[in-house]
């Protein structure tokens, strides 16, 4: 395999986390201790693994973590009450509500209850709107991680034609907004697109967030394209379960100039950017508090 084409997400995530750790140490010396609250409702096995990994990475980075494991029959009112308390708690900088939620809880209502400044997943409509306006707001972790990988691989993205396959609120839409902010020409394709393959073949950059195992093969790709594979799909391979992306890696590799593997590509970047967002939130809150105190002093003297 030509490993020179591989975009190493594990190494990139380690660099982000090392910077986060250094920033956390500096903040602690300045009297700010970043803290992340993680809420899990129910016992979804995949969510339990994700939450455990998030808490572990936070501890490694020196971020204080608070874990709230609620039973699957927790009422919406109780969840909203907890979020309200965490919003009010000045020692908590970031709040992460692990998705999916049990069916009786309205996801949008719960996500909207999180204070935008503590919304480290970037799902609150104020952050979503801010991103689409090109403002610096807390931005969803997976697309932010993809942007870092693209900037590491390509440098300046300005003027490049990017095709995003998928239009979910978690990946596709924020990814398109970030690429636009980086001055790319952006095409978003989805299940209703006419000849998605032909549109994709025009792209300098392809970001695949479809959830269909190995859908995108060499026939979808322009020679020399850079490919970011967000997909994580579990398949049965001759009786053995394994993870594959939305891109057919073996078919795509000879055609591309760079590509992320699955696993070891985008996945590690998602958690790294959650930690980065927590530090960003802590810095912004400390700044807001300082400005508030300064304003108070001006009004006194
Ligand atoms: P999603 O909500 O199911 O969205 C999938 C999108 O793909 C939809 O917009 C859908 O179009 C589009 N689509 C489906 N079939 C298509 C086709 N044949 N051609 C073109 N577009 C098609 O999925 P998601 O949450 O965005 O996740 C996508 C993948 O990324 C999944 O494999 C997920 O596990 C993975 N993921 C990975 C990470 C990570 O950290 N690496 C994070 C999040 C998600 P419509 O809108 O028209 O239905």
XYZ file of C-alpha atoms and ligand atoms in Angstrom:
349
model
C 0.000 0.000 0.000
C 1.172 3.543 -0.807
C 1.250 4.921 2.748
C 2.465 8.334 1.561
C -1.129 9.049 0.515
C -2.564 8.256 3.960
C -3.891 11.113 6.075
C -3.072 9.957 9.591
C -5.935 11.025 11.852
C -4.399 9.434 14.940
C -1.222 11.503 14.614
C -3.194 14.681 13.847
C -5.455 14.088 16.861
C -2.401 13.536 19.088
C -1.060 16.947 17.959
C -4.389 18.654 18.742
C -4.595 16.943 22.144
C -1.000 17.882 23.011
C -1.853 21.536 22.305
C -5.058 21.239 24.357
C -3.094 19.753 27.272
C -0.565 22.602 27.160
C -3.400 25.155 27.011
C -5.166 23.529 29.968
C -1.956 23.737 32.028
C -1.555 27.416 31.148
C -5.193 28.104 32.028
C -4.865 26.332 35.381
C -1.860 28.504 36.208
C -4.055 31.501 35.451
C -6.737 30.167 37.841
C -9.096 28.683 35.236
C -9.825 24.928 35.421
C -11.672 23.784 32.277
C -14.508 21.350 33.038
C -16.720 19.239 30.786
C -20.054 17.717 31.848
C -21.121 14.639 29.890
C -24.730 13.455 30.086
C -25.762 9.974 28.965
C -29.419 8.957 29.059
C -30.013 5.196 28.813
C -27.741 2.251 28.151
C -27.045 2.331 24.418
C -23.840 0.222 24.162
C -22.155 2.378 21.480
C -22.969 5.572 23.437
C -21.459 4.053 26.585
C -18.193 3.426 24.714
C -18.193 6.967 23.238
C -18.827 8.528 26.670
C -16.107 6.443 28.310
C -13.621 7.519 25.618
C -14.586 11.183 25.960
C -14.114 11.095 29.739
C -10.738 9.325 29.346
C -9.465 11.876 26.785
C -10.632 14.738 29.029
C -8.726 13.311 31.986
C -5.600 12.837 29.852
C -5.812 16.474 28.776
C -6.218 17.648 32.390
C -9.846 18.708 31.833
C -12.092 18.069 34.846
C -14.956 15.813 33.803
C -18.371 15.371 35.374
C -20.359 12.320 34.321
C -24.155 12.106 34.549
C -25.540 8.668 33.732
C -29.339 8.805 33.743
C -31.680 5.837 33.389
C -33.495 5.299 30.062
C -36.847 6.280 31.654
C -35.561 9.670 32.868
C -38.235 12.285 32.200
C -37.613 15.167 29.822
C -38.324 17.589 32.692
C -35.587 16.028 34.825
C -33.082 16.188 31.968
C -33.940 19.840 31.228
C -33.588 20.608 34.922
C -30.097 19.062 35.028
C -29.048 21.010 31.918
C -30.389 24.188 33.543
C -28.309 23.567 36.678
C -25.163 22.928 34.619
C -25.831 26.117 32.619
C -25.913 28.062 35.901
C -22.809 26.375 37.354
C -19.889 28.702 36.582
C -17.388 25.903 37.260
C -18.743 23.914 34.253
C -17.525 25.179 30.868
C -18.865 22.576 28.440
C -22.001 20.416 28.361
C -22.201 17.392 26.088
C -25.485 15.538 25.714
C -24.726 12.150 24.167
C -27.041 11.270 21.269
C -29.240 9.409 20.491
C -31.718 10.129 23.296
C -34.581 7.779 24.240
C -37.633 8.315 22.008
C -39.733 10.073 24.694
C -37.246 12.983 24.894
C -37.382 15.694 22.204
C -33.818 15.939 20.929
C -34.129 19.502 19.617
C -35.680 20.748 22.881
C -32.882 19.175 24.938
C -30.099 20.508 22.683
C -31.657 23.989 22.646
C -31.676 23.970 26.473
C -27.865 23.972 26.570
C -26.413 27.479 26.940
C -24.840 28.329 23.522
C -21.545 29.266 25.197
C -21.329 25.796 26.794
C -22.557 23.930 23.684
C -19.288 22.106 22.920
C -21.009 19.959 20.262
C -22.042 23.095 18.362
C -25.633 21.879 17.837
C -27.527 24.845 19.391
C -29.293 26.914 16.718
C -27.382 30.029 17.822
C -24.096 28.277 17.015
C -25.498 26.712 13.834
C -26.671 30.171 12.678
C -23.373 31.765 13.688
C -21.448 29.211 11.638
C -23.611 29.809 8.576
C -22.914 33.555 8.970
C -19.172 32.765 9.050
C -18.777 33.856 12.697
C -16.342 32.210 15.123
C -18.660 30.042 17.227
C -18.484 26.607 18.841
C -18.570 24.307 15.810
C -19.482 20.590 15.534
C -16.471 18.430 16.337
C -16.427 15.978 13.406
C -16.479 18.618 10.625
C -13.946 20.726 12.562
C -11.670 17.685 12.709
C -12.140 17.123 8.951
C -11.163 20.756 8.269
C -7.964 20.345 10.272
C -7.070 17.196 8.296
C -7.761 18.992 5.007
C -5.709 22.042 5.985
C -2.831 19.781 7.078
C -3.011 17.867 3.755
C -3.698 20.733 1.317
C -2.678 23.973 3.027
C -4.808 26.821 1.681
C -8.203 25.518 0.540
C -9.230 28.748 -1.150
C -10.809 28.260 -4.603
C -10.929 24.468 -4.417
C -14.103 22.664 -5.442
C -15.344 20.545 -2.546
C -18.160 18.017 -2.754
C -19.785 16.969 0.525
C -21.783 13.773 0.252
C -24.503 13.904 2.926
C -26.509 16.774 4.428
C -27.006 15.769 8.076
C -27.073 18.458 10.773
C -24.171 16.749 12.554
C -21.745 16.356 9.644
C -22.817 17.313 6.104
C -24.306 20.796 6.647
C -21.682 22.149 9.085
C -18.960 20.639 6.880
C -20.301 22.566 3.881
C -20.443 25.776 5.962
C -16.825 25.341 7.133
C -15.583 24.689 3.581
C -17.429 27.785 2.380
C -15.853 29.788 5.216
C -12.458 28.532 3.963
C -13.346 29.971 0.502
C -14.039 26.663 -1.279
C -16.723 26.304 -3.930
C -19.042 23.794 -2.297
C -21.486 21.272 -3.726
C -23.617 19.195 -1.345
C -25.033 15.954 -2.704
C -27.619 13.753 -1.009
C -29.997 10.885 -1.695
C -32.134 12.985 -4.090
C -29.214 14.367 -6.117
C -29.315 13.554 -9.822
C -26.101 11.730 -10.745
C -24.242 12.295 -7.485
C -21.354 10.333 -8.973
C -20.854 12.788 -11.861
C -21.007 15.771 -9.473
C -18.476 14.111 -7.193
C -16.091 13.418 -10.081
C -15.624 17.203 -10.482
C -14.308 17.637 -6.948
C -10.791 18.530 -5.772
C -11.945 17.595 -2.261
C -14.505 14.915 -1.370
C -15.967 14.582 2.110
C -18.064 11.430 2.400
C -20.638 11.390 5.228
C -23.250 9.004 3.903
C -23.426 5.984 6.185
C -23.302 3.515 3.247
C -20.382 1.063 3.410
C -17.855 1.532 0.568
C -20.356 3.377 -1.679
C -17.733 5.687 -3.188
C -15.248 3.914 -5.408
C -12.677 5.180 -7.930
C -15.469 5.900 -10.442
C -16.689 8.755 -8.188
C -13.266 10.416 -7.955
C -11.258 12.805 -10.097
C -7.595 11.771 -10.359
C -5.666 13.533 -7.590
C -8.694 14.271 -5.398
C -8.258 14.535 -1.618
C -10.762 12.315 0.189
C -12.002 12.569 3.760
C -14.047 9.523 4.741
C -16.306 10.284 7.707
C -18.272 7.030 7.452
C -18.085 4.417 10.176
C -19.921 1.276 9.117
C -19.728 -2.133 10.739
C -19.838 -4.943 8.165
C -19.621 -8.692 8.251
C -16.500 -9.769 6.353
C -16.363 -13.556 5.935
C -17.905 -14.047 9.372
C -15.692 -11.388 10.988
C -17.112 -8.018 11.998
C -15.043 -4.995 10.985
C -15.308 -1.246 10.400
C -15.247 0.290 6.935
C -15.862 3.798 5.662
C -18.232 5.199 3.047
C -15.337 5.069 0.575
C -14.089 1.859 -1.017
C -10.534 2.442 0.182
C -8.753 -0.118 -2.024
C -10.504 1.105 -5.178
C -9.994 4.813 -4.339
C -6.332 4.708 -3.255
C -4.687 4.607 -6.738
C -6.946 7.475 -7.906
C -6.473 9.974 -5.039
C -3.616 12.184 -3.884
C -4.546 11.737 -0.200
C -7.179 9.825 1.776
C -8.188 9.113 5.381
C -8.349 5.469 6.435
C -11.199 3.960 8.494
C -10.505 3.437 11.318
C -7.701 5.882 12.186
C -8.835 8.848 10.096
C -11.633 11.207 11.121
C -12.707 9.243 14.233
C -9.844 10.307 16.567
C -10.225 13.944 15.449
C -13.827 14.128 16.699
C -12.858 13.587 20.351
C -9.785 15.822 20.013
C -11.999 18.694 18.810
C -14.440 18.098 21.660
C -11.552 18.785 24.037
C -10.492 21.790 21.986
C -14.045 23.177 22.077
C -14.122 22.734 25.872
C -10.959 24.812 26.226
C -12.330 27.435 23.812
C -15.538 27.627 25.881
C -13.518 27.980 29.111
C -11.437 30.813 27.637
C -14.511 32.633 26.290
C -16.324 32.327 29.636
C -13.287 33.552 31.585
C -13.006 36.482 29.174
C -16.713 37.322 29.506
C -16.459 37.191 33.306
C -13.393 39.468 33.275
C -15.148 41.946 30.960
C -18.168 41.864 33.254
C -16.000 42.638 36.293
C -14.219 45.418 34.410
C -17.551 46.931 33.404
C -18.693 46.694 37.017
C -15.553 48.505 38.225
C -16.008 51.265 35.618
C -19.519 51.848 36.859
C -18.274 52.060 40.461
C -15.325 54.411 39.902
P -27.117 10.544 8.280
O -27.740 11.493 9.223
O -27.750 9.214 8.064
O -26.993 11.285 6.863
C -26.581 10.589 5.718
C -26.660 11.509 4.518
O -26.241 10.777 3.369
C -28.067 12.041 4.233
O -27.999 13.419 3.984
C -28.508 11.261 2.989
O -29.325 12.006 2.111
C -27.182 11.001 2.298
N -27.236 9.818 1.441
C -27.700 8.586 1.747
N -27.553 7.761 0.700
C -26.993 8.485 -0.293
C -26.593 8.196 -1.624
N -26.754 6.970 -2.147
N -26.032 9.173 -2.361
C -25.852 10.408 -1.853
N -26.214 10.751 -0.586
C -26.776 9.795 0.185
O -25.602 10.246 8.674
P -24.503 11.138 9.483
O -24.901 11.240 10.901
O -24.193 12.361 8.712
O -23.266 10.128 9.393
C -22.711 9.736 8.162
C -21.646 8.687 8.413
O -20.622 9.281 9.213
C -22.108 7.482 9.202
O -21.402 6.338 8.750
C -21.709 7.794 10.639
O -21.488 6.630 11.406
C -20.423 8.534 10.392
N -20.039 9.475 11.465
C -18.746 9.431 11.874
C -18.293 10.317 12.835
C -16.860 10.268 13.243
O -16.519 10.740 14.313
N -15.979 9.743 12.405
C -19.180 11.242 13.385
C -20.495 11.300 12.925
C -20.915 10.401 11.935
P -30.805 12.513 2.527
O -30.591 13.713 3.408
O -31.422 12.869 1.228
O -31.466 11.380 3.236
